[in-house]
C-alpha cells in the first residue's frame, strides 16, 4: 500500500515508492531504495519533509485463503503490490502453460484468449517496473519455457514504453513477445527438456521455431503485420549472425530488436537446467561489450535505464557474496561503480576489478 510519511515517521526497512529530488537534476535517492537509518539522516539533512513509501506484507498478513499457493509466492518483507503482482504473474504463467499444451497437440493459438490473460499483467507491469528486476527470481529451470515467454512479453512492453512508443504499440509488442516462442510447441519435448547443451543437429531443429511461430499466428487479425514480422525476426542480429534468414541492419525492424534484446536478457539472467544465471547488471554489460554490433544500442540503453540504473547509497551484493554500498557511479561505466564493502569498509572500484560485478540490489 502506497502512503506518504513525514520524515519523523520513517523507520529502517521502509521502501521508497518514488524518486526523491531536492533542487537537483538527478534524484538524491531512487525509488525502491530500502531506507536505512543513514538514508533517513540524509533525507533530513537535505530538508526533505515527506516521502512516498510502500507498506510491506509478511506471511502473517496473507489471508488464510491465499496460503495454499506455492511457498515461494509468499515471501517475508515484500511490498503488498509486488506480492499481488507476483501472484498474478504465476497465474498467467499457468494459463500460458495450458495453452502451450493445446498447441503441442496440434491446436492453433487462441490469441484472443492469450490476450485476455496477458494484457492485464502487461498494464500492471508498466506501472510497477520493479517486476523487471525480479523476473529471473520468479522463473524456475523446470518450467523455463513458460516463464520465458511471459517475461519476454513483459520486458518487450516495458522497453517499447521506455522508448516512447504509444500504448497500443507497447501492448501489441508485449503480446507478440508472449507468442514469439509458440512454435517451440512443434519441437520435440526431448530436445526442449534436455538438461545439457544441445548438439548441432538439435540446435538446428530449435532454430525452426521462429518459422513455426509465424505459421501458427499468421492468419490472426488480432496481431498486426509488423508484430508478426517481429516474431519471425526475433533471433536475427544486426551483423547478420542471426536466423532464420541472416538478415542485417535496416532489414530488421525496431520491434524485432526489442523482442531480441528482451529474449536474450531474460535467457541470460535465468537459471537453466544446464547452467547458472547471470546478474542483470552483468548481462547488460555483456550485451553492450561482448555482443556489440548485434543489437540496436537504443534498445539496449532503454533496457539499461529500466533495470540497470544505479545511484549513490544503493546497497548491493557482489558476485563474490560481499555486501556493500555504492559510493560513486562512473558516467562512462555506470554498471561498474565504486563500492564500500560492509565487511571491512574497503572501497573497491569495479572498473579496475573486472573479476567482480554487482549480483543484485539488496532490499
CSV table of C-alpha atoms in Angstrom, one decimal:
chain,number,residue,atom,x,y,z
A,1,UNK,CA,0.0,0.0,0.0
A,2,UNK,CA,1.4,3.4,-1.1
A,3,UNK,CA,1.4,6.2,1.6
A,4,UNK,CA,3.1,9.5,2.3
A,5,UNK,CA,5.0,9.7,5.5
A,6,UNK,CA,6.7,12.5,7.3
A,7,UNK,CA,10.5,12.0,7.9
A,8,UNK,CA,9.8,11.7,11.6
A,9,UNK,CA,7.6,8.6,10.9
A,10,UNK,CA,10.2,6.8,8.8
A,11,UNK,CA,12.0,3.7,10.1
A,12,UNK,CA,14.6,1.4,8.7
A,13,UNK,CA,13.3,-1.1,6.2
A,14,UNK,CA,10.6,1.0,4.6
A,15,UNK,CA,10.7,1.1,0.8
A,16,UNK,CA,10.7,4.4,-1.2
A,17,UNK,CA,7.9,4.4,-3.8
A,18,UNK,CA,9.2,7.4,-5.9
A,19,UNK,CA,12.5,9.1,-6.7
A,20,UNK,CA,13.4,11.9,-4.2
A,21,UNK,CA,14.7,15.2,-5.6
A,22,UNK,CA,16.0,18.3,-3.9
A,23,UNK,CA,16.5,21.1,-6.4
A,24,UNK,CA,18.7,18.6,-8.3
A,25,UNK,CA,18.7,17.3,-11.9
A,26,UNK,CA,19.1,13.7,-10.7
A,27,UNK,CA,17.4,12.1,-7.7
A,28,UNK,CA,19.3,12.1,-4.4
A,29,UNK,CA,17.6,8.8,-3.6
A,30,UNK,CA,15.9,6.4,-6.1
A,31,UNK,CA,12.5,4.7,-6.0
A,32,UNK,CA,12.7,1.2,-4.5
A,33,UNK,CA,15.5,2.1,-2.1
A,34,UNK,CA,15.1,0.3,1.2
A,35,UNK,CA,15.7,3.0,3.8
A,36,UNK,CA,18.4,2.6,6.4
A,37,UNK,CA,19.0,4.9,9.4
A,38,UNK,CA,21.7,6.6,7.3
A,39,UNK,CA,19.3,7.2,4.4
A,40,UNK,CA,16.8,8.8,6.7
A,41,UNK,CA,19.5,11.1,8.1
A,42,UNK,CA,20.4,12.1,4.5
A,43,UNK,CA,16.8,13.0,3.7
A,44,UNK,CA,16.6,15.0,6.9
A,45,UNK,CA,19.9,16.8,6.1
A,46,UNK,CA,18.5,17.8,2.6
A,47,UNK,CA,15.4,19.2,4.3
A,48,UNK,CA,13.0,16.7,2.8
A,49,UNK,CA,9.7,16.8,4.8
A,50,UNK,CA,7.6,13.9,3.4
A,51,UNK,CA,8.3,11.0,1.1
A,52,UNK,CA,6.1,8.4,-0.7
A,53,UNK,CA,6.7,4.9,0.7
A,54,UNK,CA,5.4,1.3,0.3
A,55,UNK,CA,4.0,-0.6,3.2
A,56,UNK,CA,5.1,-4.2,3.2
A,57,UNK,CA,3.4,-7.6,3.6
A,58,UNK,CA,4.6,-10.6,5.5
A,59,UNK,CA,3.3,-14.1,5.7
A,60,UNK,CA,1.1,-13.3,8.7
A,61,UNK,CA,-0.6,-10.6,6.6
A,62,UNK,CA,-1.5,-13.0,3.8
A,63,UNK,CA,-5.2,-14.1,4.0
A,64,UNK,CA,-5.5,-17.8,5.0
A,65,UNK,CA,-7.4,-18.4,1.8
A,66,UNK,CA,-4.3,-17.5,-0.2
A,67,UNK,CA,-1.8,-19.5,1.7
A,68,UNK,CA,-2.4,-22.6,-0.5
A,69,UNK,CA,-0.2,-21.2,-3.2
A,70,UNK,CA,3.4,-22.2,-3.6
A,71,UNK,CA,5.6,-21.2,-0.6
A,72,UNK,CA,7.8,-19.2,-3.0
A,73,UNK,CA,4.9,-16.9,-3.8
A,74,UNK,CA,4.7,-15.6,-0.2
A,75,UNK,CA,7.9,-14.0,0.8
A,76,UNK,CA,8.7,-12.2,4.0
A,77,UNK,CA,9.0,-8.5,3.9
A,78,UNK,CA,7.9,-7.7,0.3
A,79,UNK,CA,5.7,-4.8,-0.8
A,80,UNK,CA,2.0,-5.7,-0.9
A,81,UNK,CA,1.7,-4.6,-4.6
A,82,UNK,CA,4.7,-6.8,-5.6
A,83,UNK,CA,3.2,-9.8,-3.7
A,84,UNK,CA,-0.1,-9.4,-5.6
A,85,UNK,CA,1.7,-8.8,-8.9
A,86,UNK,CA,3.8,-12.0,-8.5
A,87,UNK,CA,0.6,-13.9,-7.7
A,88,UNK,CA,-0.9,-12.6,-11.0
A,89,UNK,CA,2.3,-13.4,-12.8
A,90,UNK,CA,2.2,-17.0,-11.6
A,91,UNK,CA,-1.4,-17.4,-12.7
A,92,UNK,CA,-0.5,-16.0,-16.1
A,93,UNK,CA,2.4,-18.5,-16.5
A,94,UNK,CA,-0.1,-21.3,-15.5
A,95,UNK,CA,-2.6,-20.1,-18.2
A,96,UNK,CA,0.2,-19.9,-20.8
A,97,UNK,CA,1.3,-23.5,-19.9
A,98,UNK,CA,-2.2,-24.8,-20.5
A,99,UNK,CA,-2.3,-23.1,-23.9
A,100,UNK,CA,1.1,-24.4,-24.9
A,101,UNK,CA,-0.1,-27.9,-24.3
A,102,UNK,CA,-3.0,-27.3,-26.7
A,103,UNK,CA,-0.6,-26.1,-29.3
A,104,UNK,CA,1.6,-29.2,-28.8
A,105,UNK,CA,-1.5,-31.3,-29.5
A,106,UNK,CA,-2.0,-29.5,-32.8
A,107,UNK,CA,-4.4,-26.7,-32.0
A,108,UNK,CA,-3.8,-23.2,-33.4
A,109,UNK,CA,-3.2,-20.4,-30.8
A,110,UNK,CA,-6.4,-18.8,-29.4
A,111,UNK,CA,-4.8,-15.3,-29.5
A,112,UNK,CA,-7.9,-13.7,-28.0
A,113,UNK,CA,-7.6,-16.0,-25.0
A,114,UNK,CA,-3.8,-15.3,-24.7
A,115,UNK,CA,-4.6,-11.6,-25.0
A,116,UNK,CA,-7.2,-11.8,-22.2
A,117,UNK,CA,-4.7,-13.0,-19.6
A,118,UNK,CA,-1.5,-11.2,-20.7
A,119,UNK,CA,-2.8,-7.6,-21.2
A,120,UNK,CA,-3.8,-7.0,-17.6
A,121,UNK,CA,-0.4,-8.2,-16.4
A,122,UNK,CA,1.4,-6.0,-19.0
A,123,UNK,CA,-0.6,-3.0,-17.9
A,124,UNK,CA,0.3,-3.5,-14.3
A,125,UNK,CA,4.0,-4.2,-15.1
A,126,UNK,CA,4.2,-0.8,-16.9
A,127,UNK,CA,3.4,1.0,-13.7
A,128,UNK,CA,5.2,-1.4,-11.3
A,129,UNK,CA,8.6,-1.6,-13.0
A,130,UNK,CA,10.3,-3.3,-10.1
A,131,UNK,CA,9.0,-6.6,-11.5
A,132,UNK,CA,11.5,-6.2,-14.3
A,133,UNK,CA,14.4,-6.8,-11.9
A,134,UNK,CA,12.7,-9.8,-10.3
A,135,UNK,CA,11.7,-11.8,-13.3
A,136,UNK,CA,14.8,-14.0,-13.0
A,137,UNK,CA,13.8,-14.8,-9.4
A,138,UNK,CA,10.3,-15.7,-10.5
A,139,UNK,CA,11.4,-18.2,-13.1
A,140,UNK,CA,12.4,-21.8,-12.4
A,141,UNK,CA,14.5,-24.0,-14.7
A,142,UNK,CA,12.0,-26.9,-14.9
A,143,UNK,CA,9.3,-24.6,-16.4
A,144,UNK,CA,11.6,-22.1,-18.0
A,145,UNK,CA,9.9,-22.2,-21.4
A,146,UNK,CA,6.6,-20.9,-20.0
A,147,UNK,CA,8.2,-18.3,-17.7
A,148,UNK,CA,10.4,-17.1,-20.6
A,149,UNK,CA,7.5,-16.3,-22.9
A,150,UNK,CA,5.7,-14.3,-20.2
A,151,UNK,CA,8.9,-12.5,-19.2
A,152,UNK,CA,9.7,-11.6,-22.8
A,153,UNK,CA,6.3,-10.1,-23.2
A,154,UNK,CA,6.7,-8.0,-20.0
A,155,UNK,CA,10.2,-6.8,-21.0
A,156,UNK,CA,9.3,-6.0,-24.6
A,157,UNK,CA,6.3,-4.0,-23.5
A,158,UNK,CA,8.4,-2.1,-20.9
A,159,UNK,CA,11.3,-1.4,-23.3
A,160,UNK,CA,9.0,-0.1,-26.0
A,161,UNK,CA,7.2,2.1,-23.4
A,162,UNK,CA,10.6,3.4,-22.3
A,163,UNK,CA,11.5,4.3,-25.9
A,164,UNK,CA,8.4,6.4,-26.2
A,165,UNK,CA,6.1,4.2,-28.3
A,166,UNK,CA,2.4,4.6,-27.7
A,167,UNK,CA,0.4,2.3,-25.5
A,168,UNK,CA,-1.1,0.4,-28.5
A,169,UNK,CA,2.4,-0.5,-29.7
A,170,UNK,CA,3.6,-1.5,-26.2
A,171,UNK,CA,0.7,-3.8,-25.6
A,172,UNK,CA,0.8,-5.3,-29.1
A,173,UNK,CA,4.6,-5.9,-28.7
A,174,UNK,CA,4.0,-7.5,-25.3
A,175,UNK,CA,1.5,-9.9,-26.9
A,176,UNK,CA,4.0,-10.6,-29.7
A,177,UNK,CA,6.7,-11.3,-27.1
A,178,UNK,CA,4.5,-13.9,-25.4
A,179,UNK,CA,3.7,-15.6,-28.7
A,180,UNK,CA,7.2,-15.4,-30.2
A,181,UNK,CA,8.1,-18.9,-29.0
A,182,UNK,CA,4.7,-20.6,-29.5
A,183,UNK,CA,6.4,-22.5,-32.3
A,184,UNK,CA,8.5,-24.3,-29.6
A,185,UNK,CA,5.4,-26.5,-29.2
A,186,UNK,CA,6.4,-28.1,-32.5
A,187,UNK,CA,9.9,-29.0,-31.3
A,188,UNK,CA,10.3,-32.5,-29.8
A,189,UNK,CA,10.0,-32.4,-25.9
A,190,UNK,CA,13.1,-34.5,-25.7
A,191,UNK,CA,15.1,-31.5,-27.1
A,192,UNK,CA,13.3,-28.8,-25.1
A,193,UNK,CA,13.7,-30.6,-21.9
A,194,UNK,CA,17.3,-31.7,-22.4
A,195,UNK,CA,19.4,-30.9,-19.3
A,196,UNK,CA,22.7,-30.5,-21.3
A,197,UNK,CA,23.8,-28.3,-24.1
A,198,UNK,CA,22.2,-29.2,-27.5
A,199,UNK,CA,24.0,-30.9,-30.3
A,200,UNK,CA,24.4,-29.0,-33.6
A,201,UNK,CA,21.5,-31.1,-35.1
A,202,UNK,CA,19.3,-30.4,-32.1
A,203,UNK,CA,20.1,-26.7,-32.2
A,204,UNK,CA,19.2,-26.5,-35.9
A,205,UNK,CA,15.9,-28.1,-35.0
A,206,UNK,CA,15.2,-25.5,-32.3
A,207,UNK,CA,16.0,-22.7,-34.8
A,208,UNK,CA,13.0,-23.7,-36.8
A,209,UNK,CA,10.7,-22.4,-34.1
A,210,UNK,CA,10.5,-18.8,-35.4
A,211,UNK,CA,9.1,-20.2,-38.7
A,212,UNK,CA,6.7,-22.4,-36.8
A,213,UNK,CA,5.6,-19.5,-34.6
A,214,UNK,CA,4.8,-17.2,-37.6
A,215,UNK,CA,2.9,-20.0,-39.4
A,216,UNK,CA,0.8,-20.6,-36.3
A,217,UNK,CA,-0.3,-17.0,-35.8
A,218,UNK,CA,-0.1,-15.6,-39.4
A,219,UNK,CA,-3.9,-15.7,-40.0
A,220,UNK,CA,-4.9,-13.9,-36.8
A,221,UNK,CA,-6.3,-10.3,-37.2
A,222,UNK,CA,-5.5,-9.7,-33.5
A,223,UNK,CA,-1.8,-9.3,-34.2
A,224,UNK,CA,-0.5,-6.6,-36.6
A,225,UNK,CA,1.7,-7.5,-39.5
A,226,UNK,CA,4.7,-5.6,-38.1
A,227,UNK,CA,4.3,-7.7,-34.9
A,228,UNK,CA,4.2,-10.9,-36.9
A,229,UNK,CA,7.4,-9.8,-38.6
A,230,UNK,CA,9.0,-9.1,-35.2
A,231,UNK,CA,8.2,-12.7,-34.2
A,232,UNK,CA,9.8,-14.0,-37.3
A,233,UNK,CA,12.9,-11.8,-36.8
A,234,UNK,CA,13.4,-12.0,-33.1
A,235,UNK,CA,16.6,-14.1,-33.5
A,236,UNK,CA,18.0,-12.0,-36.3
A,237,UNK,CA,21.1,-9.9,-35.4
A,238,UNK,CA,22.2,-6.6,-37.0
A,239,UNK,CA,25.6,-8.1,-38.0
A,240,UNK,CA,23.9,-10.9,-40.0
A,241,UNK,CA,24.8,-13.6,-37.5
A,242,UNK,CA,21.2,-14.5,-36.6
A,243,UNK,CA,18.4,-16.7,-38.0
A,244,UNK,CA,16.3,-17.8,-39.9
A,245,UNK,CA,17.5,-15.6,-42.8
A,246,UNK,CA,20.7,-14.0,-41.6
A,247,UNK,CA,19.2,-10.5,-42.2
A,248,UNK,CA,21.2,-7.4,-41.4
A,249,UNK,CA,20.8,-3.8,-40.2
A,250,UNK,CA,17.8,-1.9,-41.8
A,251,UNK,CA,16.0,-5.0,-42.8
A,252,UNK,CA,15.5,-5.9,-39.2
A,253,UNK,CA,12.7,-3.8,-37.6
A,254,UNK,CA,13.0,-2.0,-34.3
A,255,UNK,CA,10.2,-4.1,-32.9
A,256,UNK,CA,12.2,-7.2,-33.8
A,257,UNK,CA,15.2,-5.8,-32.0
A,258,UNK,CA,13.1,-5.1,-28.9
A,259,UNK,CA,12.0,-8.7,-28.8
A,260,UNK,CA,15.5,-9.9,-29.4
A,261,UNK,CA,17.0,-7.9,-26.5
A,262,UNK,CA,14.2,-9.0,-24.2
A,263,UNK,CA,14.7,-12.6,-25.2
A,264,UNK,CA,18.5,-12.6,-24.7
A,265,UNK,CA,18.3,-10.6,-21.4
A,266,UNK,CA,15.8,-13.0,-19.8
A,267,UNK,CA,17.6,-16.1,-21.1
A,268,UNK,CA,20.9,-15.0,-19.7
A,269,UNK,CA,19.5,-13.8,-16.3
A,270,UNK,CA,17.6,-17.0,-15.7
A,271,UNK,CA,18.8,-20.3,-14.2
A,272,UNK,CA,18.6,-23.1,-16.7
A,273,UNK,CA,18.9,-26.9,-16.2
A,274,UNK,CA,22.3,-26.8,-17.8
A,275,UNK,CA,23.8,-23.5,-16.4
A,276,UNK,CA,23.5,-20.9,-13.7
A,277,UNK,CA,22.1,-17.4,-14.2
A,278,UNK,CA,24.0,-14.1,-14.5
A,279,UNK,CA,23.0,-10.9,-12.8
A,280,UNK,CA,21.0,-8.3,-14.8
A,281,UNK,CA,23.9,-5.9,-14.4
A,282,UNK,CA,26.4,-8.4,-15.8
A,283,UNK,CA,24.1,-9.3,-18.7
A,284,UNK,CA,23.6,-5.7,-19.8
A,285,UNK,CA,27.4,-5.3,-19.7
A,286,UNK,CA,27.9,-8.4,-21.8
A,287,UNK,CA,25.2,-7.3,-24.3
A,288,UNK,CA,27.0,-3.9,-24.6
A,289,UNK,CA,30.5,-5.3,-24.9
A,290,UNK,CA,30.7,-8.9,-25.9
A,291,UNK,CA,27.6,-8.7,-28.2
A,292,UNK,CA,28.4,-5.3,-29.6
A,293,UNK,CA,27.1,-4.8,-33.1
A,294,UNK,CA,24.4,-7.4,-32.8
A,295,UNK,CA,21.7,-5.2,-31.1
A,296,UNK,CA,20.3,-1.8,-31.6
A,297,UNK,CA,22.1,0.4,-29.0
A,298,UNK,CA,19.0,2.5,-28.4
A,299,UNK,CA,17.1,-0.6,-27.4
A,300,UNK,CA,19.9,-1.8,-25.1
A,301,UNK,CA,20.1,1.7,-23.5
A,302,UNK,CA,16.3,1.6,-22.8
A,303,UNK,CA,16.7,-1.7,-21.0
A,304,UNK,CA,19.7,-0.4,-19.1
A,305,UNK,CA,17.6,2.6,-17.8
A,306,UNK,CA,14.8,0.2,-16.8
A,307,UNK,CA,16.8,-2.4,-14.9
A,308,UNK,CA,20.4,-1.3,-14.5
A,309,UNK,CA,20.2,2.3,-13.2
A,310,UNK,CA,22.3,2.6,-10.0
A,311,UNK,CA,22.5,5.5,-7.6
A,312,UNK,CA,24.8,6.5,-4.7
A,313,UNK,CA,23.7,4.9,-1.4
A,314,UNK,CA,22.2,1.8,-3.0
A,315,UNK,CA,23.0,-1.4,-1.1
A,316,UNK,CA,24.2,-4.2,-3.3
A,317,UNK,CA,25.5,-7.7,-3.3
A,318,UNK,CA,28.6,-8.5,-5.3
A,319,UNK,CA,29.3,-11.7,-7.3
A,320,UNK,CA,31.7,-12.9,-4.5
A,321,UNK,CA,28.9,-12.6,-1.9
A,322,UNK,CA,30.2,-9.4,-0.3
A,323,UNK,CA,27.6,-6.7,0.6
A,324,UNK,CA,28.4,-3.0,0.1
A,325,UNK,CA,27.1,0.4,-0.7
A,326,UNK,CA,27.5,2.4,-3.9
A,327,UNK,CA,29.7,5.4,-3.2
A,328,UNK,CA,30.3,6.7,-6.7
A,329,UNK,CA,28.8,6.0,-10.2
A,330,UNK,CA,31.1,6.5,-13.2
A,331,UNK,CA,29.5,8.4,-16.0
A,332,UNK,CA,31.0,6.2,-18.8
A,333,UNK,CA,30.8,2.9,-16.9
A,334,UNK,CA,27.7,3.2,-14.7
A,335,UNK,CA,27.4,-0.6,-14.3
A,336,UNK,CA,30.8,-0.6,-12.5
A,337,UNK,CA,30.6,1.9,-9.7
A,338,UNK,CA,32.8,2.3,-6.6
A,339,UNK,CA,31.5,0.1,-3.7
A,340,UNK,CA,32.2,0.4,0.0
A,341,UNK,CA,32.3,-3.1,1.5
A,342,UNK,CA,30.3,-3.7,4.6
A,343,UNK,CA,32.7,-6.3,6.0
A,344,UNK,CA,35.8,-4.1,6.3
A,345,UNK,CA,34.9,-0.6,4.9
A,346,UNK,CA,37.3,-1.1,2.0
A,347,UNK,CA,36.3,0.8,-1.1
A,348,UNK,CA,36.7,-1.1,-4.4
A,349,UNK,CA,36.3,0.2,-7.9
A,350,UNK,CA,34.6,-2.3,-10.2
A,351,UNK,CA,36.1,-0.6,-13.3
A,352,UNK,CA,39.5,-2.0,-12.2
A,353,UNK,CA,38.2,-5.1,-10.5
A,354,UNK,CA,36.8,-6.8,-13.6
A,355,UNK,CA,36.5,-10.2,-12.0
A,356,UNK,CA,33.7,-8.7,-9.8
A,357,UNK,CA,30.3,-7.4,-10.7
A,358,UNK,CA,27.1,-6.4,-9.0
A,359,UNK,CA,25.0,-9.5,-8.4
A,360,UNK,CA,21.8,-7.8,-7.2
A,361,UNK,CA,20.4,-4.8,-5.3
A,362,UNK,CA,19.8,-5.8,-1.7
A,363,UNK,CA,16.3,-4.8,-0.5
